[in-house]
């Protein structure tokens, strides 16, 4: 078990910056998910930790020891590839014992560890089968077992569930989480699927365009996004962000959202005091926070209703004044064309600076 | 998961089976004319050859080939062949060339492929240069090596540099050395093909599996032997089969360099057949030889192909 520290890590491919100024410390035994859209630098980060790619700046330390000069075969990193990279021309047993053989572990010791690992992962019945043609969940367990059997200091998983169909993904998610609990090893998990990150990770590092935007527990990231990208990216659908202006009322400052109406008076805590807010502001709230209310101060026409089972997604307004609302099916849904009056709990409102995109207070 | 997919497959089978049957039937009728033509082209010469090989016919006999039955001699050509020591010597010599050249070409090609699978400065230039021998017309290559191996030629000059006294080896007229010169020419000309095929195979070995091996602590050699080579198995068999069959037919370069001589020192099976056809004009006998060789090559190819498909199944 090892702590990983990335400091000012950066990677340029020619003129293209894949990653810049990445600072992240991953604790001993922690499960951290690197989450972001394609091309955000998450895989580059992972490949640099594994040693497949050399950084152009910054440092990577395992337990305070820089490993930049350690070749990848000596880093003690277990890597689970997106397509598992199982040696399909070998048997399951040969796959499991590959690392131990390569490291010159004696035969009795090797057999002992391989059968212990096979027991743990329920691979014993198929040890002597060819790895080609095994089902995906067995391949996944085999890939993890093949890395785990050499007892790596850290585990890196590169989108291991992206080749699996949606129905099976939840099964694999719980299986993976269970394995992580058993190994209690430091794990870094790259994914573009927020559901995977939210359900499995201790902490999530959200990345975009080669920059680390926010690190925090899944709930912190969900409740208090520090950046409009994170706000929009996390959640399904993501946070509504509307342009507004700070206005004064007799009950205190509120946000004027033009045609939509005026928000309830703001209740803010955290970094920014209400007095410091810029005049132009981005007003953010989760679709789940839309509260239909005949006395609500906000109103928008209903354009479209998506029914997704227990809940429905309402598309309100359009374009820059568009809002998505997630409503329970228990209540009567408005019809298309109706004007929906609603209110937003002022405690749940998040404000962002339109220039920098950063959150300006609002943590409760 | 496996249970689920099996159920699905069972449900889907009856419907698709009918469709597949129909497609197979349609495909059969649509390709039948072409199949017949190809069959005729392939089978007719063999049958004609079989027929001629049972006779003593030659184009100088003044009767057309289809009336060759007038000179019917049954299996005598075949019994003659069994006791023809020049034939067996030529066959043996062909095998010698094969077991010397194919492994050397394979090892050189593999070594070059290992070098060229990674990037290095000037790679494109070296790559194009390496492929040049393959593009040289074999007759031209024959003349080139004929000149190189003259007793006053560049090969001897080069050897003189390394030895104290001037070297004057008569490569092409020395019965024990002529075959060496011929094999050198073949290796020069055909190693690039081996290299090209093996490089293609090596590039197609999945990169992530190699990375996985390295991350598990494998050395370069272990990765090469346990991942790269087994994954290249099919392409290696193809490359070896191509070169083995080609060398069996070795003729043009060799004939220009030595004409099969001195004496019969470099007479391979093709050269022998050529000489019997053109000089002795006993075509019935030639047909018998050719048929025997065809059978030998077919057996070798069938074996190679069956091994190949086994390798493909493992994948």
XYZ file of C-alpha atoms in Angstrom:
679
model
C 0.000 0.000 0.000
C 1.319 3.312 -1.056
C 0.487 6.980 -1.107
C 0.713 8.633 -4.531
C 1.574 12.298 -4.815
C 1.384 14.151 -8.123
C 2.962 17.579 -7.997
C 2.727 20.136 -10.790
C 2.481 17.232 -13.189
C 2.240 18.219 -16.841
C 2.454 16.602 -20.259
C 2.803 18.243 -23.638
C 2.628 16.388 -26.947
C 4.315 18.890 -29.227
C 2.245 22.034 -29.020
C -0.704 20.226 -27.472
C -0.977 20.329 -23.690
C -2.565 17.111 -22.504
C -2.169 17.897 -18.830
C -1.021 20.941 -16.884
C -0.330 21.707 -13.251
C -1.874 18.575 -11.825
C -1.600 18.443 -8.039
C -3.224 15.511 -6.330
C -2.375 13.344 -3.354
C -3.976 9.940 -3.239
C -3.928 8.442 0.230
C -2.910 4.976 1.279
C -5.729 2.529 0.499
C -7.870 5.215 -1.050
C -10.047 4.690 -4.140
C -9.851 7.808 -6.290
C -11.706 8.186 -9.562
C -10.346 10.455 -12.288
C -13.510 11.629 -13.984
C -13.856 13.701 -17.116
C -14.880 13.674 -20.779
C -12.659 12.186 -23.502
C -9.430 14.087 -23.963
C -9.471 15.643 -20.494
C -6.068 14.184 -19.581
C -7.234 11.484 -17.218
C -5.710 8.602 -19.163
C -2.508 10.574 -19.685
C -2.282 11.017 -15.914
C -2.828 7.312 -15.409
C -0.257 6.330 -18.033
C 2.298 8.627 -16.415
C 1.717 6.994 -13.019
C 2.203 3.582 -14.647
C 5.291 4.745 -16.531
C 3.997 4.227 -20.068
C 4.286 7.971 -20.716
C 6.961 10.258 -19.317
C 5.785 13.617 -17.933
C 7.238 16.788 -19.427
C 7.102 18.573 -16.079
C 6.404 17.925 -12.435
C 6.973 14.910 -10.259
C 5.274 11.684 -9.242
C 6.069 10.283 -5.801
C 5.146 6.968 -4.271
C 5.486 7.313 -0.496
C 7.711 10.385 -0.873
C 10.054 8.672 -3.298
C 10.181 10.088 -6.820
C 9.595 7.274 -9.320
C 10.238 9.175 -12.527
C 13.446 7.237 -13.106
C 11.978 3.866 -12.205
C 11.167 1.817 -15.340
C 7.595 0.661 -15.571
C 8.433 -2.986 -14.940
C 9.796 -2.008 -11.492
C 7.160 0.447 -10.347
C 4.979 -2.174 -8.725
C 1.893 -0.849 -10.415
C -1.016 -3.142 -11.181
C -2.747 -1.974 -14.342
C -6.134 -3.142 -15.552
C -6.573 -2.187 -19.199
C -9.783 -1.021 -20.790
C -10.080 -4.279 -22.729
C -8.304 -6.223 -19.960
C -5.358 -7.213 -22.224
C -5.691 -10.838 -21.186
C -3.127 -13.137 -22.802
C -5.726 -15.088 -24.745
C -3.193 -17.576 -26.086
C -2.592 -18.854 -22.553
C -4.652 -20.663 -19.944
C -6.214 -18.835 -17.020
C -3.536 -20.314 -14.757
C -0.706 -19.071 -16.991
C -2.258 -15.624 -17.030
C -2.421 -15.537 -13.249
C 1.117 -16.789 -12.765
C 2.662 -14.597 -15.484
C 3.833 -11.832 -13.158
C 5.147 -14.256 -10.535
C 7.135 -16.139 -13.180
C 8.517 -12.896 -14.579
C 9.642 -11.907 -11.103
C 11.270 -15.274 -10.467
C 9.036 -16.461 -7.629
C 9.742 -20.117 -6.744
C 7.329 -22.767 -8.039
C 5.734 -23.826 -4.708
C 5.245 -20.209 -3.661
C 3.861 -19.396 -7.092
C 1.368 -22.254 -7.017
C 0.262 -21.275 -3.537
C -0.351 -17.656 -4.470
C -2.058 -18.487 -7.762
C -4.498 -20.870 -6.124
C -5.166 -18.425 -3.288
C -5.934 -15.697 -5.818
C -8.074 -18.053 -7.906
C -10.071 -18.961 -4.784
C -10.573 -15.330 -3.873
C -11.811 -14.453 -7.359
C -13.771 -17.687 -7.867
C -11.610 -18.620 -10.824
C -10.579 -22.049 -9.518
C -12.978 -24.103 -11.695
C -11.624 -22.559 -14.891
C -7.913 -22.418 -14.050
C -6.937 -24.783 -16.851
C -9.241 -23.347 -19.486
C -7.920 -21.212 -22.325
C -8.439 -17.529 -21.596
C -9.863 -16.953 -25.088
C -13.631 -17.098 -25.100
C -14.193 -16.411 -21.416
C -17.082 -14.119 -20.566
C -16.481 -10.470 -19.785
C -16.945 -10.659 -16.032
C -14.494 -13.532 -15.797
C -12.019 -11.630 -17.977
C -12.357 -8.660 -15.652
C -11.732 -10.741 -12.552
C -8.829 -12.438 -14.286
C -7.322 -9.070 -15.254
C -7.576 -7.875 -11.672
C -6.266 -11.151 -10.298
C -3.329 -11.194 -12.707
C -2.249 -7.787 -11.421
C -3.171 -8.414 -7.783
C -1.260 -11.684 -7.462
C 2.091 -9.883 -7.660
C 0.884 -7.625 -4.827
C 1.409 -4.266 -6.522
C 1.742 -1.158 -4.402
C -1.047 0.545 -6.286
C -3.769 -0.403 -8.704
C -4.679 1.567 -11.800
C -7.893 0.802 -13.658
C -8.426 2.321 -17.083
C -12.154 2.474 -17.858
C -12.595 -1.221 -17.133
C -16.350 -1.127 -17.590
C -16.589 0.796 -20.843
C -16.807 -2.375 -22.973
C -19.601 -3.862 -20.909
C -23.269 -3.407 -21.750
C -25.291 -1.164 -19.496
C -27.299 -3.925 -17.846
C -24.198 -5.740 -16.735
C -22.313 -2.684 -15.595
C -24.027 -2.394 -12.232
C -23.142 -6.021 -11.436
C -19.514 -5.364 -12.320
C -19.492 -2.126 -10.328
C -20.472 -3.860 -7.133
C -18.037 -6.682 -7.871
C -15.202 -4.201 -8.369
C -16.054 -2.300 -5.210
C -16.128 -5.549 -3.265
C -12.705 -6.508 -4.638
C -11.288 -3.136 -3.691
C -12.571 -3.670 -0.148
C -10.880 -7.066 -0.012
C -7.540 -5.856 -1.341
C -7.721 -2.543 0.558
C -5.161 -1.192 -1.869
C -4.615 2.281 -3.245
C -6.633 2.426 -6.438
C -6.889 4.994 -9.185
C -9.829 4.528 -11.493
C -10.203 6.374 -14.777
C -13.715 6.794 -16.114
C -15.956 9.123 -18.056
C -19.036 7.653 -16.408
C -20.041 9.697 -13.374
C -22.237 6.900 -12.080
C -19.184 4.642 -11.747
C -17.206 7.378 -10.043
C -20.060 8.318 -7.710
C -20.837 4.764 -6.627
C -17.321 3.418 -6.180
C -14.858 6.168 -5.391
C -13.857 7.527 -1.992
C -12.931 10.750 -3.738
C -13.495 11.989 -7.274
C -11.072 14.181 -9.212
C -12.964 15.965 -11.983
C -10.822 16.942 -14.965
C -11.369 18.841 -18.180
C -9.014 20.042 -20.915
C -5.910 18.861 -19.074
C -6.835 20.610 -15.859
C -7.867 19.245 -12.492
C -10.990 21.192 -11.583
C -12.115 19.777 -8.270
C -11.299 16.955 -5.906
C -13.715 15.792 -3.272
C -16.005 13.073 -2.030
C -18.850 12.210 -4.415
C -21.325 14.192 -2.292
C -19.075 17.241 -2.049
C -18.667 17.238 -5.806
C -22.384 16.829 -6.322
C -23.550 19.355 -3.766
C -20.862 21.979 -4.008
C -19.346 22.095 -7.473
C -16.604 24.683 -7.473
C -16.765 25.340 -11.166
C -19.528 25.532 -13.786
C -17.969 22.661 -15.754
C -18.190 20.390 -12.715
C -21.701 21.668 -12.013
C -22.887 20.833 -15.517
C -20.914 17.566 -15.854
C -22.014 15.930 -12.598
C -25.604 14.898 -12.205
C -27.948 13.548 -14.807
C -29.086 15.893 -16.105
C -26.444 18.331 -14.889
C -27.003 21.508 -12.953
C -29.098 24.279 -14.526
C -27.047 27.419 -14.997
C -28.873 30.660 -15.787
C -27.551 34.143 -16.374
C -28.868 36.686 -13.911
C -28.228 39.931 -12.117
C -28.019 40.607 -8.426
C -30.937 42.772 -7.333
C -31.999 44.303 -4.054
C -35.331 43.579 -2.362
C -36.677 44.504 1.043
C -35.813 41.000 2.297
C -32.224 41.163 1.066
C -30.303 40.463 -2.131
C -31.757 38.126 -4.722
C -31.086 37.183 -8.350
C -33.102 38.730 -11.143
C -33.482 36.147 -13.911
C -35.205 38.503 -16.368
C -38.193 36.829 -18.058
C -38.097 33.862 -15.706
C -38.655 35.938 -12.637
C -36.762 36.707 -9.471
C -35.298 34.165 -7.115
C -36.042 34.037 -3.430
C -33.706 36.152 -1.272
C -30.275 34.526 -1.182
C -28.927 32.739 1.827
C -25.213 32.382 1.314
C -22.377 31.193 3.427
C -18.871 30.099 2.633
C -16.302 32.020 0.722
C -18.190 35.037 -0.562
C -20.271 37.370 1.448
C -23.458 38.546 -0.243
C -22.087 42.088 -0.453
C -19.084 40.949 -2.524
C -21.096 39.341 -5.322
C -20.472 40.712 -8.816
C -23.517 42.259 -10.405
C -23.720 39.737 -13.233
C -23.954 36.240 -11.879
C -24.604 32.670 -12.971
C -27.461 31.180 -11.020
C -27.217 27.401 -10.574
C -29.567 24.785 -9.195
C -30.045 21.046 -9.595
C -33.005 19.858 -11.714
C -34.142 17.930 -8.633
C -34.472 21.233 -6.733
C -37.222 22.577 -8.968
C -40.208 22.725 -6.670
C -43.576 23.259 -8.434
C -45.285 25.925 -6.376
C -48.358 27.992 -7.392
C -46.885 30.883 -5.403
C -43.386 30.415 -6.828
C -41.531 33.463 -8.045
C -40.179 31.755 -11.134
C -42.135 30.649 -14.194
C -41.331 28.965 -17.504
C -43.385 27.250 -20.238
C -43.167 23.427 -20.478
C -41.699 22.390 -23.845
C -41.238 18.700 -23.548
C -41.686 15.908 -21.025
C -39.352 12.898 -20.869
C -40.748 10.061 -18.815
C -38.009 7.858 -17.390
C -39.970 5.604 -15.082
C -40.270 6.725 -11.510
C -39.410 10.289 -12.461
C -39.937 12.623 -15.373
C -37.637 15.228 -16.849
C -39.379 18.445 -17.849
C -37.729 20.691 -20.400
C -38.710 24.235 -19.537
C -38.035 27.379 -21.546
C -35.421 27.285 -24.277
C -31.782 27.988 -25.113
C -29.955 30.207 -22.619
C -33.102 30.439 -20.517
C -33.690 26.677 -20.658
C -34.138 24.725 -17.457
C -34.498 21.031 -16.847
C -36.617 19.883 -13.953
C -36.740 16.392 -12.511
C -40.098 15.682 -10.917
C -41.554 12.719 -9.118
C -44.326 10.971 -11.023
C -46.402 11.027 -7.799
C -47.496 14.608 -8.517
C -49.650 15.573 -11.481
C -47.356 16.680 -14.268
C -48.116 19.859 -16.203
C -49.000 19.533 -19.885
C -46.849 20.743 -22.720
C -47.442 24.474 -23.241
C -48.489 25.074 -19.634
C -46.609 27.655 -17.620
C -44.929 25.992 -14.659
C -44.544 28.145 -11.576
C -41.819 26.961 -9.284
C -39.497 27.952 -6.493
C -35.952 26.970 -5.580
C -34.892 26.466 -1.966
C -32.441 29.383 -1.483
C -30.145 27.063 0.498
C -29.706 24.893 -2.589
C -28.792 27.713 -4.944
C -25.206 27.820 -6.188
C -23.730 30.988 -7.681
C -20.847 31.209 -10.146
C -18.753 34.052 -11.475
C -19.576 34.382 -15.216
C -15.997 35.410 -16.011
C -13.936 32.787 -14.198
C -16.646 30.143 -13.930
C -15.743 29.609 -10.287
C -18.259 29.157 -7.515
C -18.761 32.299 -5.451
C -20.005 31.004 -2.180
C -23.123 29.048 -1.488
C -21.909 26.103 0.582
C -24.393 25.148 3.257
C -24.029 -14.115 -18.229
C -23.097 -17.233 -20.200
C -26.464 -18.789 -19.414
C -28.188 -15.683 -20.616
C -26.344 -15.519 -23.902
C -26.850 -19.237 -24.504
C -30.569 -18.832 -24.111
C -30.494 -15.968 -26.548
C -28.492 -17.980 -29.057
C -30.936 -20.898 -28.883
C -33.859 -18.614 -29.473
C -32.173 -16.962 -32.407
C -30.892 -20.110 -34.128
C -33.956 -21.549 -35.944
C -34.706 -18.281 -37.695
C -31.153 -17.570 -38.854
C -30.446 -21.161 -39.894
C -33.017 -20.990 -42.673
C -31.693 -17.692 -43.893
C -28.125 -19.002 -43.891
C -29.178 -22.151 -45.794
C -30.855 -20.049 -48.428
C -27.840 -17.757 -48.738
C -25.522 -20.731 -49.094
C -27.684 -22.235 -51.825
C -27.920 -18.971 -53.749
C -24.187 -18.428 -53.385
C -23.538 -21.924 -54.708
C -25.544 -21.385 -57.915
C -24.171 -17.895 -58.503
C -20.567 -19.011 -58.258
C -21.015 -22.339 -60.038
C -19.952 -21.148 -63.534
C -16.815 -19.533 -62.156
C -16.103 -22.599 -60.007
C -16.372 -24.817 -63.091
C -14.018 -22.598 -65.052
C -11.459 -22.531 -62.261
C -11.790 -26.274 -61.789
C -11.231 -26.812 -65.506
C -8.168 -24.554 -65.521
C -6.724 -26.311 -62.486
C -7.718 -29.865 -63.192
C -7.253 -30.111 -66.947
C -3.457 -29.599 -66.991
C -3.066 -32.103 -64.165
C -5.099 -34.732 -65.982
C -3.194 -34.009 -69.203
C 0.044 -34.318 -67.287
C -1.056 -37.629 -65.781
C -1.938 -38.877 -69.266
C 1.347 -37.785 -70.867
C 3.339 -39.214 -67.956
C 2.032 -42.695 -68.864
C 3.475 -42.430 -72.409
C 6.800 -42.023 -74.118
C 5.563 -39.017 -76.047
C 7.801 -36.135 -77.192
C 6.955 -33.224 -79.489
C 9.379 -34.595 -82.064
C 7.394 -37.817 -82.501
C 5.198 -36.192 -85.136
C 1.887 -37.042 -83.485
C -0.319 -34.598 -81.533
C -0.333 -34.944 -77.760
C -3.863 -36.329 -77.574
C -2.733 -39.325 -79.638
C 0.058 -39.993 -77.190
C -1.705 -43.252 -76.182
C -0.005 -44.785 -79.234
C 3.196 -44.564 -77.228
C 1.630 -45.906 -73.985
C 4.238 -47.295 -71.609
C 2.249 -47.426 -68.360
C 4.189 -46.711 -65.183
C 7.660 -47.088 -66.659
C 8.395 -43.352 -66.324
C 7.647 -43.654 -62.629
C 9.798 -46.704 -62.093
C 12.594 -44.978 -64.026
C 12.205 -41.967 -61.777
C 12.544 -44.058 -58.643
C 15.969 -45.215 -59.798
C 17.085 -41.891 -61.352
C 19.969 -40.865 -59.104
C 20.292 -37.465 -60.817
C 16.663 -36.729 -59.908
C 17.174 -37.735 -56.279
C 20.397 -35.725 -56.075
C 18.593 -32.662 -57.452
C 15.772 -33.171 -54.985
C 18.236 -33.512 -52.122
C 20.103 -30.370 -53.260
C 16.821 -28.452 -53.328
C 16.150 -29.565 -49.759
C 19.633 -28.455 -48.721
C 19.034 -24.991 -50.164
C 15.689 -24.953 -48.379
C 16.947 -25.945 -44.937
C 19.849 -23.509 -45.137
C 18.095 -20.510 -46.674
C 14.663 -20.537 -45.011
C 15.953 -20.465 -41.394
C 18.584 -17.847 -42.216
C 16.019 -15.669 -44.005
C 13.614 -16.189 -41.098
C 16.115 -15.221 -38.402
C 17.414 -12.221 -40.362
C 13.859 -11.118 -41.169
C 12.786 -11.517 -37.543
C 15.802 -9.591 -36.292
C 15.131 -6.761 -38.732
C 11.451 -6.749 -37.775
C 12.409 -6.371 -34.100
C 14.573 -3.363 -35.051
C 11.917 -1.792 -37.257
C 8.950 -2.253 -34.947
C 10.165 0.706 -32.860
C 10.686 4.212 -34.121
C 14.213 5.444 -34.836
C 15.638 8.310 -36.883
C 15.917 7.466 -40.581
C 13.585 4.502 -40.268
C 11.683 5.235 -43.489
C 14.864 5.530 -45.498
C 16.325 2.280 -44.179
C 12.994 0.596 -44.668
C 12.780 1.493 -48.366
C 16.402 0.523 -48.918
C 15.857 -2.863 -47.320
C 13.007 -3.664 -49.649
C 14.994 -2.971 -52.827
C 16.424 -6.510 -53.293
C 12.916 -7.925 -53.385
C 12.035 -5.638 -56.293
C 15.062 -6.533 -58.407
C 14.145 -8.785 -61.340
C 15.539 -12.248 -60.472
C 17.395 -12.436 -63.819
C 19.134 -9.151 -62.996
C 19.926 -10.392 -59.506
C 21.418 -13.483 -61.141
C 23.770 -11.405 -63.294
C 24.657 -9.209 -60.299
C 25.690 -12.181 -58.218
C 27.379 -13.797 -61.225
C 29.633 -10.726 -61.394
C 30.051 -10.436 -57.629
C 31.302 -13.994 -57.315
C 33.805 -13.949 -60.190
C 37.290 -14.946 -59.087
C 38.404 -11.340 -59.662
C 35.097 -9.981 -58.392
C 34.115 -7.758 -55.483
C 33.414 -10.626 -53.049
C 36.987 -11.839 -53.313
C 38.268 -8.255 -53.132
C 36.312 -7.761 -49.920
C 37.672 -10.979 -48.455
C 41.207 -9.885 -49.448
C 40.827 -6.853 -47.219
C 40.366 -9.115 -44.214
C 43.075 -11.626 -45.056
C 46.773 -10.986 -45.511
C 47.039 -12.455 -49.002
C 44.829 -11.682 -52.008
C 41.859 -14.062 -52.187
C 41.136 -15.688 -55.554
C 38.343 -18.144 -54.910
C 36.606 -19.520 -57.998
C 33.163 -19.453 -56.389
C 31.032 -20.386 -59.335
C 33.287 -23.022 -60.841
C 34.087 -24.812 -57.591
C 31.594 -27.637 -57.142
C 31.538 -27.255 -53.344
C 31.235 -23.440 -53.310
C 28.840 -22.734 -56.173
C 25.835 -23.716 -54.089
C 26.997 -21.329 -51.331
C 27.037 -18.447 -53.823
C 23.591 -19.395 -55.077
C 22.216 -19.505 -51.542
C 23.811 -16.121 -50.755
C 21.946 -14.630 -53.717
C 18.653 -16.143 -52.584
C 19.126 -14.914 -49.017
C 19.960 -11.432 -50.271
C 16.930 -11.276 -52.501
C 14.284 -12.864 -50.320
C 15.118 -11.877 -46.726
C 13.244 -8.569 -47.319
C 10.021 -10.427 -48.079
C 10.360 -12.415 -44.862
C 11.109 -9.162 -43.022
C 8.064 -7.466 -44.511
C 5.671 -10.269 -43.555
C 7.130 -10.672 -40.056
C 7.083 -6.917 -39.433
C 3.408 -6.786 -40.372
C 2.771 -9.621 -37.947
C 4.792 -8.017 -35.185
C 3.016 -4.673 -35.521
C -0.329 -6.426 -35.156
C 0.577 -7.926 -31.775
C -1.694 -6.010 -29.375
C 0.260 -3.230 -27.709
C -1.693 -3.403 -24.454
C -0.832 -7.068 -23.957
C 2.845 -6.230 -24.328
C 2.436 -3.336 -21.894
C 0.598 -5.637 -19.486
C 3.510 -8.064 -19.611
C 6.029 -5.305 -18.919
C 3.941 -3.926 -16.052
C 3.927 -7.426 -14.562
C 7.713 -7.239 -14.531
C 8.564 -9.159 -17.703
C 11.952 -8.548 -19.309
C 12.239 -7.761 -23.009
C 13.143 -11.348 -23.821
C 10.322 -12.847 -21.755
C 7.817 -10.521 -23.386
C 9.156 -11.446 -26.829
C 9.054 -15.181 -26.227
C 5.789 -15.415 -24.278
C 3.681 -12.730 -25.941
C 5.070 -11.541 -29.270
C 6.153 -14.854 -30.838
C 3.072 -16.891 -29.851
C 0.841 -14.104 -31.153
C 2.760 -14.128 -34.463
C 2.432 -17.890 -34.862
C 0.021 -17.785 -37.797
C 1.973 -15.197 -39.740
C 5.254 -17.028 -39.065
C 3.795 -20.212 -40.536
C 2.577 -18.266 -43.577
C 5.985 -16.650 -44.110
C 7.801 -19.979 -43.758
C 5.340 -21.719 -46.075
C 5.697 -19.043 -48.759
C 9.481 -19.150 -48.690
C 9.658 -22.947 -48.506
C 7.442 -23.349 -51.551
C 9.264 -20.581 -53.408
C 12.678 -22.051 -52.721
C 11.470 -25.421 -53.887
C 10.913 -23.749 -57.246
C 14.248 -21.857 -57.238
C 15.371 -21.423 -60.837
C 15.968 -18.086 -62.558
C 18.689 -16.488 -60.447
C 20.418 -19.808 -60.031
C 20.291 -20.744 -63.717
C 21.851 -17.443 -64.725
C 24.591 -17.699 -62.099
C 25.697 -21.275 -62.660
C 23.404 -22.920 -65.194
C 23.143 -25.746 -62.682
C 26.873 -26.363 -62.835
C 29.708 -26.921 -62.514
C 28.540 -30.343 -63.663
C 25.397 -30.927 -61.685
C 26.716 -29.217 -58.507
C 23.896 -26.673 -58.339
C 21.248 -28.587 -60.212
C 18.016 -28.165 -58.269
C 14.780 -29.856 -59.174
C 13.587 -27.017 -61.456
C 16.908 -26.878 -63.292
C 16.847 -30.615 -63.741
C 13.321 -30.539 -65.171
C 14.302 -27.704 -67.492
C 17.300 -29.614 -68.768
C 15.344 -32.806 -69.311
C 12.640 -30.886 -71.154
C 14.834 -28.695 -73.331
C 17.831 -30.902 -73.926
C 16.620 -34.481 -73.710
C 13.082 -33.745 -74.935
C 11.519 -36.685 -73.075
C 8.268 -35.019 -72.110
C 6.513 -38.049 -70.754
C 9.256 -38.390 -68.172
C 9.094 -34.670 -67.306
C 5.368 -34.960 -66.737
C 6.019 -37.773 -64.288
C 8.607 -35.703 -62.392
C 6.343 -32.671 -62.251
C 3.453 -34.736 -60.925
C 5.569 -36.223 -58.151
C 6.739 -32.740 -57.125
C 3.198 -31.413 -57.225
C 2.138 -34.159 -54.838
C 5.048 -33.443 -52.480
C 4.298 -29.698 -52.445
C 0.574 -30.286 -51.947
C 1.222 -32.473 -48.911
C 3.560 -29.855 -47.432
C 1.070 -27.028 -48.076
C -1.865 -29.008 -46.677
C 0.110 -29.656 -43.527
C 1.060 -25.983 -43.226
C -2.521 -24.838 -43.781
C -3.943 -27.257 -41.212
C -1.382 -26.127 -38.634
C -2.241 -22.562 -39.503
C -5.971 -22.964 -38.978
C -5.291 -24.678 -35.657
C -3.237 -21.643 -34.632
C -6.036 -19.341 -35.741
C -8.560 -21.266 -33.649
C -6.450 -20.822 -30.490
C -6.685 -17.099 -31.046
